[in-house]
XYZ file of C-alpha atoms in Angstrom:
670
model
C 128.395 130.876 111.499
C 125.564 128.425 111.975
C 122.676 128.611 109.857
C 119.361 129.933 111.141
C 116.769 127.301 112.137
C 113.061 128.257 112.382
C 110.301 126.086 113.458
C 107.349 125.510 110.727
C 104.242 123.701 112.490
C 104.989 121.222 115.109
C 107.288 118.729 113.431
C 109.165 120.593 111.005
C 112.002 122.910 110.863
C 113.534 125.362 108.061
C 117.241 125.612 107.976
C 118.744 128.648 106.289
C 117.266 131.425 104.141
C 117.065 129.862 100.624
C 118.324 131.468 97.430
C 116.731 133.914 94.786
C 117.051 133.042 91.117
C 120.401 134.263 89.816
C 121.122 133.777 86.165
C 120.177 130.370 84.983
C 120.175 129.116 88.374
C 116.562 128.567 89.687
C 115.357 130.047 93.055
C 115.900 127.581 96.032
C 113.869 127.322 99.382
C 115.290 126.883 102.879
C 116.084 123.142 103.651
C 113.380 121.487 105.799
C 113.733 118.660 108.163
C 111.793 116.712 110.773
C 112.482 118.403 114.192
C 113.637 115.039 115.430
C 116.609 115.334 112.921
C 117.423 118.987 113.215
C 120.627 118.157 114.890
C 121.583 114.841 113.225
C 120.001 111.656 111.875
C 118.511 109.422 114.349
C 119.577 105.678 114.502
C 117.761 102.526 115.125
C 116.856 101.310 118.424
C 120.019 99.243 119.614
C 122.655 100.981 117.592
C 122.402 98.491 114.737
C 124.158 99.398 111.390
C 122.724 96.801 108.906
C 119.589 94.900 108.436
C 121.335 91.616 109.477
C 122.188 93.173 112.907
C 118.613 94.390 113.357
C 117.106 90.954 112.811
C 119.549 89.384 115.168
C 118.869 91.765 117.683
C 114.921 91.161 117.342
C 115.664 87.350 117.432
C 117.421 87.923 120.932
C 114.648 90.314 122.096
C 111.692 88.353 120.616
C 112.816 84.656 120.084
C 109.778 83.034 121.060
C 107.089 85.534 119.584
C 105.221 85.127 116.361
C 107.275 86.340 113.326
C 106.086 85.113 109.796
C 102.747 83.708 109.404
C 100.644 81.970 106.572
C 97.117 80.284 106.417
C 97.315 76.569 105.658
C 94.778 75.414 102.848
C 92.578 72.481 104.084
C 90.068 71.145 101.629
C 90.226 74.349 99.582
C 89.690 76.517 102.495
C 92.028 78.865 104.412
C 92.526 77.940 107.992
C 93.868 80.323 110.885
C 97.180 81.776 110.583
C 100.072 79.501 111.653
C 103.533 81.219 112.567
C 107.315 80.667 112.832
C 108.922 82.249 115.738
C 111.514 84.698 115.347
C 114.044 81.985 116.255
C 112.718 79.572 113.926
C 112.681 82.041 110.989
C 116.457 82.822 111.940
C 117.287 79.117 112.021
C 115.534 78.466 108.626
C 117.195 81.677 107.114
C 120.584 80.339 108.155
C 120.096 76.912 106.396
C 118.906 78.703 103.337
C 121.930 81.082 103.384
C 124.229 77.889 103.604
C 122.279 76.432 100.595
C 122.858 79.502 98.442
C 126.578 79.440 99.324
C 126.684 75.640 98.703
C 125.057 76.429 95.185
C 128.054 78.552 94.238
C 126.700 81.956 94.875
C 129.331 84.139 96.771
C 129.081 87.463 98.736
C 128.128 90.305 96.336
C 126.029 88.039 94.287
C 122.585 88.736 92.992
C 119.506 86.754 94.113
C 116.369 87.173 92.149
C 112.967 86.475 93.687
C 109.954 86.012 91.299
C 107.015 85.311 93.343
C 103.897 86.719 95.242
C 104.303 87.851 98.810
C 104.772 84.511 101.231
C 107.083 83.701 103.931
C 109.769 82.398 101.898
C 110.152 85.755 100.413
C 111.365 87.160 103.792
C 113.383 83.935 104.485
C 115.268 84.726 101.179
C 115.715 88.436 102.305
C 117.275 87.531 105.495
C 119.376 84.675 104.050
C 120.753 87.324 101.806
C 121.323 89.850 104.546
C 123.072 87.158 106.410
C 125.375 86.407 103.414
C 126.201 89.782 101.896
C 123.976 88.998 98.947
C 121.746 91.600 96.916
C 118.293 90.861 96.466
C 117.035 91.630 92.853
C 112.990 91.487 93.004
C 111.396 90.343 89.758
C 107.888 91.979 89.443
C 105.016 89.590 89.478
C 103.451 91.748 86.705
C 106.432 93.242 84.635
C 105.963 90.710 81.939
C 108.586 88.527 80.295
C 110.864 90.942 78.418
C 111.375 93.285 81.517
C 112.112 90.202 83.733
C 114.612 89.053 81.200
C 116.226 92.639 80.983
C 116.291 92.817 84.813
C 118.142 89.415 85.268
C 120.728 90.020 82.617
C 121.375 93.770 83.602
C 121.837 92.914 87.359
C 123.762 89.722 86.454
C 121.597 87.654 88.672
C 122.960 84.193 89.204
C 120.278 82.301 91.111
C 116.475 82.647 90.969
C 113.956 81.766 93.533
C 110.415 81.442 92.127
C 106.936 80.291 92.938
C 106.112 77.281 90.798
C 103.604 78.965 88.352
C 106.437 81.386 87.450
C 108.694 78.498 86.166
C 106.720 78.482 82.891
C 107.948 82.218 82.311
C 111.616 81.320 83.324
C 111.575 78.575 80.908
C 110.742 81.029 78.015
C 113.424 83.053 79.122
C 116.027 80.516 79.988
C 117.965 80.812 76.731
C 118.525 84.415 77.126
C 119.472 84.486 80.539
C 121.652 81.394 80.940
C 124.919 83.348 80.765
C 124.070 84.732 83.945
C 121.522 82.509 85.696
C 123.149 79.111 87.085
C 120.357 77.938 89.516
C 116.773 78.075 89.785
C 114.913 77.212 93.082
C 111.022 76.883 93.119
C 108.278 75.967 95.700
C 104.600 75.054 95.481
C 103.057 73.138 92.557
C 101.631 73.886 89.098
C 100.730 71.791 86.083
C 103.550 73.215 84.049
C 106.171 72.458 86.528
C 107.654 69.266 84.952
C 107.596 70.721 81.282
C 109.025 74.131 82.446
C 111.768 72.451 84.710
C 113.108 70.230 81.801
C 113.032 73.309 79.376
C 115.188 75.352 81.989
C 117.544 72.495 82.513
C 117.947 72.001 78.819
C 119.698 75.289 78.888
C 122.102 74.260 81.412
C 120.613 75.711 84.384
C 120.078 73.530 87.528
C 116.658 73.531 88.926
C 115.786 72.394 92.654
C 112.805 72.058 94.550
C 112.557 74.138 97.560
C 113.201 71.487 100.175
C 115.768 69.648 98.167
C 117.720 72.778 97.838
C 117.669 73.296 101.645
C 119.296 69.882 102.186
C 122.298 71.453 100.897
C 122.719 73.874 103.648
C 121.620 71.313 106.320
C 124.526 68.960 105.200
C 126.943 71.775 104.993
C 126.177 74.785 107.323
C 128.167 78.012 106.802
C 129.012 80.755 108.993
C 127.332 84.175 108.423
C 129.076 86.747 106.249
C 127.763 90.131 107.649
C 127.418 93.036 105.335
C 128.666 96.431 105.798
C 126.368 99.408 106.140
C 127.379 100.653 102.477
C 126.854 97.450 100.891
C 123.883 97.237 98.731
C 120.747 95.432 100.251
C 118.756 95.376 97.098
C 118.704 96.314 93.483
C 115.032 97.318 92.838
C 114.116 97.933 89.173
C 111.423 100.588 88.726
C 108.747 99.735 86.260
C 108.488 103.258 84.843
C 106.035 104.262 82.007
C 108.507 104.152 79.119
C 111.812 102.346 78.168
C 113.750 99.701 80.354
C 113.516 99.520 84.082
C 116.348 101.318 86.006
C 117.795 99.430 88.789
C 117.837 101.606 91.989
C 120.693 100.392 94.268
C 119.587 100.630 97.978
C 122.128 99.901 100.484
C 121.725 98.720 104.185
C 122.310 102.221 105.303
C 119.360 103.378 103.025
C 117.115 100.810 104.154
C 118.222 100.880 107.920
C 117.847 104.896 107.850
C 114.165 104.308 106.837
C 113.553 101.877 109.724
C 114.995 104.565 111.953
C 112.729 107.222 110.420
C 109.739 104.857 110.812
C 110.600 104.209 114.550
C 110.990 107.890 115.095
C 107.425 108.553 113.333
C 105.748 105.955 115.701
C 107.180 107.806 118.769
C 105.949 111.095 117.340
C 102.292 109.803 117.029
C 102.470 108.243 120.523
C 102.497 104.640 119.680
C 104.606 101.838 121.334
C 104.822 98.788 118.956
C 105.927 95.410 120.066
C 105.208 91.668 119.633
C 101.486 92.222 120.120
C 101.321 94.087 116.898
C 100.818 92.731 113.339
C 100.746 93.734 109.687
C 99.195 91.971 106.543
C 101.669 91.510 103.747
C 100.171 91.849 100.558
C 101.865 95.069 98.978
C 104.330 93.369 96.557
C 107.784 93.163 98.091
C 109.133 93.714 94.599
C 108.393 97.407 95.881
C 110.341 99.173 98.486
C 107.170 100.157 100.321
C 106.268 96.656 101.223
C 110.060 95.854 101.788
C 110.428 98.829 104.215
C 107.402 98.206 106.113
C 108.255 94.590 106.728
C 111.981 95.452 107.924
C 110.416 97.899 110.036
C 107.856 95.412 111.522
C 110.755 93.081 112.312
C 112.668 95.569 114.129
C 110.000 96.133 116.661
C 109.018 92.394 117.298
C 105.699 92.561 115.300
C 104.433 89.546 113.397
C 103.687 89.543 109.661
C 100.788 87.467 108.080
C 101.112 86.874 104.491
C 98.020 86.991 102.303
C 96.623 84.135 99.964
C 97.486 86.126 96.728
C 94.068 86.760 95.882
C 92.612 90.274 95.897
C 89.048 88.782 96.311
C 90.213 87.017 99.568
C 92.109 90.047 100.919
C 89.147 91.053 103.283
C 89.008 87.633 104.621
C 92.742 87.862 105.274
C 92.502 91.053 107.082
C 89.742 89.518 109.439
C 92.003 86.479 109.987
C 95.481 88.468 110.568
C 93.855 91.205 112.699
C 96.580 93.981 111.727
C 97.387 96.838 114.003
C 99.179 98.379 111.182
C 97.629 98.637 107.655
C 99.607 100.094 104.764
C 97.809 100.288 101.360
C 97.958 101.916 97.991
C 95.115 104.215 97.269
C 93.494 101.756 94.880
C 93.183 99.274 97.827
C 91.728 102.022 100.056
C 89.130 103.076 97.355
C 87.937 99.486 97.111
C 87.379 99.262 100.892
C 85.520 102.479 100.721
C 83.295 101.131 97.864
C 82.770 97.954 99.853
C 81.683 99.745 102.716
C 79.243 102.076 100.887
C 77.949 99.194 98.854
C 76.880 97.375 102.090
C 75.299 100.592 103.257
C 73.265 100.724 100.174
C 71.733 97.387 100.927
C 70.505 98.677 104.334
C 67.049 100.147 105.110
C 66.489 103.865 104.398
C 66.343 104.825 108.212
C 69.808 103.055 108.623
C 71.496 104.918 105.787
C 70.122 108.196 107.059
C 71.565 107.599 110.386
C 74.814 106.638 109.061
C 74.878 109.790 106.958
C 74.009 112.254 109.806
C 76.571 110.360 112.035
C 79.029 110.738 109.488
C 78.558 114.509 108.667
C 78.611 115.011 112.360
C 81.731 113.168 113.161
C 83.663 114.826 110.111
C 82.611 118.342 111.327
C 84.073 117.486 114.713
C 87.376 116.357 113.106
C 87.692 119.509 110.876
C 87.099 121.536 113.972
C 90.335 120.068 115.527
C 88.739 117.653 117.976
C 91.114 114.561 118.246
C 89.853 111.526 116.580
C 89.597 109.447 119.787
C 87.450 112.073 121.443
C 85.134 113.504 118.402
C 82.159 110.963 118.970
C 83.019 108.271 121.551
C 79.467 107.064 121.599
C 78.923 106.906 117.897
C 82.215 104.892 117.551
C 81.298 102.540 120.124
C 77.686 101.704 119.053
C 77.715 102.779 115.195
C 81.137 103.013 113.490
C 82.808 100.027 115.601
C 80.934 97.597 113.264
C 82.942 98.923 110.171
C 86.049 98.570 112.253
C 85.630 94.814 112.830
C 85.843 94.308 109.156
C 89.588 95.120 109.768
C 89.760 92.686 112.788
C 88.866 95.331 115.311
C 92.596 96.053 116.082
C 93.810 98.368 113.559
C 95.636 101.350 115.244
C 96.511 103.459 112.077
C 96.321 103.206 108.302
C 99.093 104.523 105.964
C 98.475 105.294 102.263
C 101.355 105.242 99.834
C 102.263 104.904 96.194
C 100.035 107.420 94.731
C 97.931 110.443 96.065
C 94.868 109.402 97.973
C 91.551 111.416 97.493
C 90.795 113.478 100.473
C 87.182 112.206 100.415
C 88.561 108.616 100.696
C 90.782 109.408 103.379
C 88.125 111.254 105.298
C 85.603 108.574 104.757
C 87.997 105.849 106.244
C 88.950 107.898 109.186
C 85.397 108.461 110.203
C 83.974 105.083 109.664
C 86.937 103.044 110.709
C 87.642 105.203 113.708
C 91.337 105.039 112.792
C 93.890 107.646 111.599
C 94.733 107.684 107.965
C 97.809 108.972 107.085
C 99.295 109.531 103.660
C 102.809 109.090 103.014
C 105.025 110.001 100.139
C 108.307 108.500 98.768
C 109.877 106.837 95.539
C 111.912 103.699 95.234
C 115.073 106.061 95.157
C 114.120 107.442 98.556
C 113.014 104.077 100.324
C 109.300 105.093 100.119
C 109.092 106.595 103.598
C 110.122 110.195 102.901
C 107.037 111.821 104.182
C 103.948 110.648 106.416
C 101.175 112.854 107.841
C 100.873 112.997 111.544
C 97.462 112.834 113.522
C 98.256 115.866 115.717
C 98.067 118.077 112.776
C 95.101 118.924 110.367
C 97.107 117.108 107.636
C 94.144 116.068 105.220
C 95.185 116.224 101.765
C 98.834 116.467 102.583
C 101.602 113.844 103.129
C 102.637 115.362 106.345
C 106.177 116.730 107.246
C 109.685 115.014 106.388
C 110.497 111.921 108.110
C 113.585 111.942 110.342
C 115.697 110.527 107.489
C 115.290 113.042 104.710
C 115.673 116.817 104.128
C 113.551 118.679 101.470
C 114.297 121.575 99.246
C 112.200 123.124 96.690
C 113.423 124.330 93.273
C 111.517 126.929 91.496
C 110.503 127.392 88.078
C 109.467 130.749 86.483
C 107.970 129.019 83.462
C 105.537 126.900 85.708
C 105.069 129.785 88.074
C 106.478 128.060 91.156
C 108.328 130.333 93.710
C 110.257 128.419 96.545
C 110.468 131.534 98.411
C 106.741 132.445 98.233
C 103.782 131.843 100.457
C 103.331 128.890 100.503
C 106.946 127.885 99.041
C 106.293 125.651 95.858
C 108.558 124.010 93.565
C 110.014 120.724 92.421
C 110.672 118.373 95.362
C 114.164 117.816 95.861
C 115.508 115.252 98.524
C 118.768 114.571 100.302
C 119.714 112.407 103.153
C 120.563 108.690 104.556
C 117.391 107.397 102.810
C 118.054 108.518 99.427
C 119.992 106.058 97.060
C 123.441 106.685 95.717
C 122.713 105.672 92.099
C 121.334 103.610 89.412
C 123.009 100.449 88.841
C 125.401 100.568 85.816
C 123.963 103.919 84.811
C 126.359 106.623 85.656
C 124.507 109.126 83.207
C 121.124 108.846 84.624
C 122.490 109.022 88.028
C 124.431 112.261 87.338
C 121.000 113.565 85.618
C 119.040 113.001 88.672
C 121.204 114.622 91.287
C 122.128 118.304 91.506
C 125.433 119.757 92.659
C 124.427 119.979 96.255
C 123.534 116.213 96.363
C 119.741 116.694 96.211
C 117.840 113.873 94.333
C 115.268 115.643 91.791
C 112.022 113.778 92.109
C 110.318 115.429 89.051
C 107.265 116.043 91.432
C 105.889 119.371 92.451
C 104.851 120.216 95.990
C 104.184 122.962 98.115
C 104.801 123.261 102.092
C 101.709 124.295 104.301
C 102.085 126.548 107.363
C 101.796 123.512 109.522
C 105.077 122.196 107.786
C 103.419 119.550 105.886
C 104.091 118.711 102.165
C 101.178 118.762 99.688
C 102.154 116.890 96.325
C 100.705 118.798 93.356
C 101.713 116.927 90.497
C 104.510 115.308 88.186
C 106.163 117.738 86.153
C 106.066 115.463 83.116
C 102.079 115.318 83.820
C 101.776 119.018 83.475
C 100.836 120.654 80.112
C 99.745 123.892 78.825
C 96.508 124.742 77.316
C 96.060 127.131 74.308
C 95.331 130.094 76.511
C 98.375 129.638 78.491
C 97.095 127.786 81.545
C 99.062 125.036 82.987
C 97.115 121.874 83.959
C 98.138 119.301 86.911
C 96.568 116.349 85.351
C 97.122 113.864 88.328
C 95.586 116.400 90.689
C 92.574 116.770 88.567
C 92.064 113.119 88.172
C 92.520 112.745 91.961
C 89.704 115.187 92.413
C 87.312 113.840 89.670
C 87.755 110.151 90.835
C 85.606 111.328 93.939
C 82.543 111.176 91.978
C 80.348 107.932 92.279
C 80.073 107.857 88.363
C 83.873 107.282 87.899
C 85.844 104.196 88.336
C 88.830 105.525 86.533
C 89.820 108.597 84.642
C 92.555 109.954 82.331
C 92.668 113.791 81.636
C 93.707 115.012 78.417
C 94.514 118.332 76.823
C 97.238 120.022 74.666
C 98.515 123.421 73.969
C 96.424 123.731 70.655
C 93.295 123.305 72.690
C 91.467 125.560 75.324
C 89.522 122.795 76.914
C 89.995 119.496 78.693
C 88.550 116.031 77.667
C 88.912 112.787 79.439
C 88.617 109.160 78.997
C 86.323 107.469 81.892
C 85.937 104.058 83.026
C 82.599 104.457 84.683
C 81.445 102.851 87.775
C 79.517 99.673 86.750
C 76.822 100.019 89.467
C 76.286 103.765 89.143
C 76.018 103.701 85.481
C 73.669 100.680 85.389
C 71.579 102.212 88.190
C 71.377 105.482 86.397
C 70.109 103.713 83.088
C 67.500 101.713 84.939
C 66.203 104.780 86.780
C 66.051 106.626 83.330
C 64.559 103.731 81.328
C 67.505 103.024 79.078
C 68.139 99.443 78.229
C 71.258 97.602 77.608
C 74.091 95.989 79.575
C 77.089 97.844 80.679
C 79.158 97.331 77.323
C 76.139 98.905 75.641
C 75.680 101.759 78.017
C 79.317 103.055 77.571
C 78.530 103.466 73.998
C 75.475 105.472 74.626
C 75.821 109.254 74.269
C 73.340 109.946 76.977
C 75.616 107.760 79.247
C 78.482 110.084 78.369
C 76.461 113.110 78.938
C 75.458 111.911 82.389
C 79.188 111.346 83.460
C 79.953 114.770 82.114
C 77.468 116.287 84.143
C 78.584 114.357 87.340
C 82.139 115.681 86.530
C 80.902 119.198 86.326
C 79.288 118.749 89.702
C 82.478 117.637 91.139
C 84.293 120.387 89.676
C 81.796 123.028 91.297
C 82.016 121.212 94.532
C 85.661 121.109 94.611
C 85.960 124.980 93.146
C 87.993 124.068 90.312
C 88.836 126.770 87.817
C 86.945 127.028 84.590
C 89.777 125.637 82.614
C 90.147 122.781 84.958
C 86.569 121.420 83.944
C 86.054 118.568 81.677
C 84.170 119.602 78.395
C 83.552 115.979 77.376
C 84.360 112.542 77.882
C 84.850 109.313 75.929
C 83.415 106.037 78.112
C 85.252 102.871 77.914
C 84.157 99.490 79.527
C 87.745 98.199 79.927
C 89.472 99.300 83.044
C 93.039 100.535 82.857
C 95.329 97.794 84.169
C 98.886 96.277 84.018
C 97.295 93.570 81.954
C 96.516 95.977 79.108
C 99.797 97.948 79.806
C 97.779 101.134 80.584
C 99.095 101.092 84.076
C 102.430 100.451 85.653
C 102.767 97.688 88.414
C 102.632 100.427 91.015
C 99.220 101.473 89.559
C 100.263 104.816 87.963
C 98.749 105.849 84.548
C 100.687 105.136 81.512
C 100.013 108.276 79.868
C 101.867 107.764 76.512
C 100.049 104.404 76.087
C 96.595 105.958 76.922
C 97.241 108.824 74.321
C 98.209 106.333 71.812
C 95.333 103.973 72.541
C 92.730 106.972 72.723
C 94.090 109.681 70.400
C 91.500 109.187 67.868
C 88.773 109.366 70.216
C 90.177 112.455 71.720
C 90.406 114.160 68.490
C 86.850 113.196 67.693
C 85.739 114.856 71.177
C 87.470 118.020 70.190
C 85.837 118.013 66.676
C 82.482 117.533 68.074
C 83.181 120.454 70.711
C 84.103 122.764 67.876
C 81.232 121.892 65.540
C 78.960 122.581 68.521
C 80.373 126.095 69.453
C 80.188 127.058 65.854
C 76.504 126.723 65.460
């Protein structure tokens, strides 16, 4: 008997009834899918089965259209974008594939890439797709030991690197020479000559990019097309502790993601093609960047690669004029701060008019008026000036990688006159597992499942999550063609990550709205209990508190022996120095963060945000420690995907947290 199918909102269906808790088996929700996938998983346009076939199809369809672009540097300045066409890109990839074969790398070999995003990155990917090779990205910010581990664990035999990375490979050469036989580099750096000598001293052959490509030009080889179940990439997740895990993603996995994204753009009413473009700046070492670019190539869009400098990102955006912009929350927060900073420099009358216009437009959107019809005159004569900063062509913005604050999502949606959608996914699920849709009121959610994955919640009595309740809530468990098959050479970790029904357990907690959209609450590992028994969703609170102007970054701390929360805050430099000036307090930023009055000020601002967000009493921050040094990958307080390393933060600031609790107890006993 077929299972019952029930519509939940516009784009989600529930399949089956779910299961109540039985013995030691947790309760389970029904299975949720995108409506477009209720009868089966959609394929990519043209019926392709591998990424190689998709690109070959695009070459036939869009051969003379722009494909991969870069900005030539002339006299220290970046010029307009120049592009290879789809045909030129395919021909260059064919030569490179032949060169890799000539170097001794056979089908099934691992190819490392250690560089910032650039056209060569995608050429290497396409060369690997053409030759049944597996791409192994080496994070630009992973650090030497993790890069060494990744190369050896994956048995990578050839590494492509940007010239400045040779110095790191030189240090690792002695420890990776058993696997690595060839290194190919491009660009220039002062350390190239010495680094090359050190690498070759260990018996590893080093080629300059153009010299390496001569191998393929002199000895072209035919394609060795992959099969759907062949790995396309082994992506090592940074994690917050221990060695990285190698996530094996097949052509089937990534292609299912492309198909899901093609379905998504149809659902939002967009027709993408060769006139569309995107900016490549999200590292291709993460699946979010890779999936986006494979999707862009599948529809004939062009990809412009950034200069590699975050300070020049805005300039690159203006130059490439993207129609599709994908970002992580940190980037969107900086864009919002940039807009606000420019507004603060405007006369009082202009600021007042923009504020009134903003509130009016936001009220229209919250009342359900479509974005393009909410305030057409204001969009044309006022907000269009903000959109021009994005080149004036952006059609939608997608945020992924971490939760985006609702206030940032709303602010950009209003000021840029562009839909801003949150997405959700992991490396293990090819990033594009959920994306919000504009036809629904999806603010604060990551939308319905995409058409390549199905969702099931698993309950927890201890945490109070009921997957059969209203709304259904529990651990987010995913299954479908976009979900990986396992970790490379780690059977135990793979078995721990999947349940008996084949669902991958993400470790994230979520709930489903009445409209069929997923709301991510927190990580199970990020949740802790206070002394009075209340559970704290730390990431959710950090996301909320980051909405205050006084906060640049925040880490919320508590434990089961304390009844209140404390936090470490990196204050917003401009806000804090402005507050100090207004209150007659002297000192530079480094001195201000040590001033008790500054800590009191930030605590009050957090209290105001807690009240505004209607947080519960136990979710409010009782005291803060201020620090001038931002959390970053450089000081090991954040992962390369900009998630807080809570264990490192706790180790670094445990004494300050203990001191805050001691002061709170002393004050309460007076």
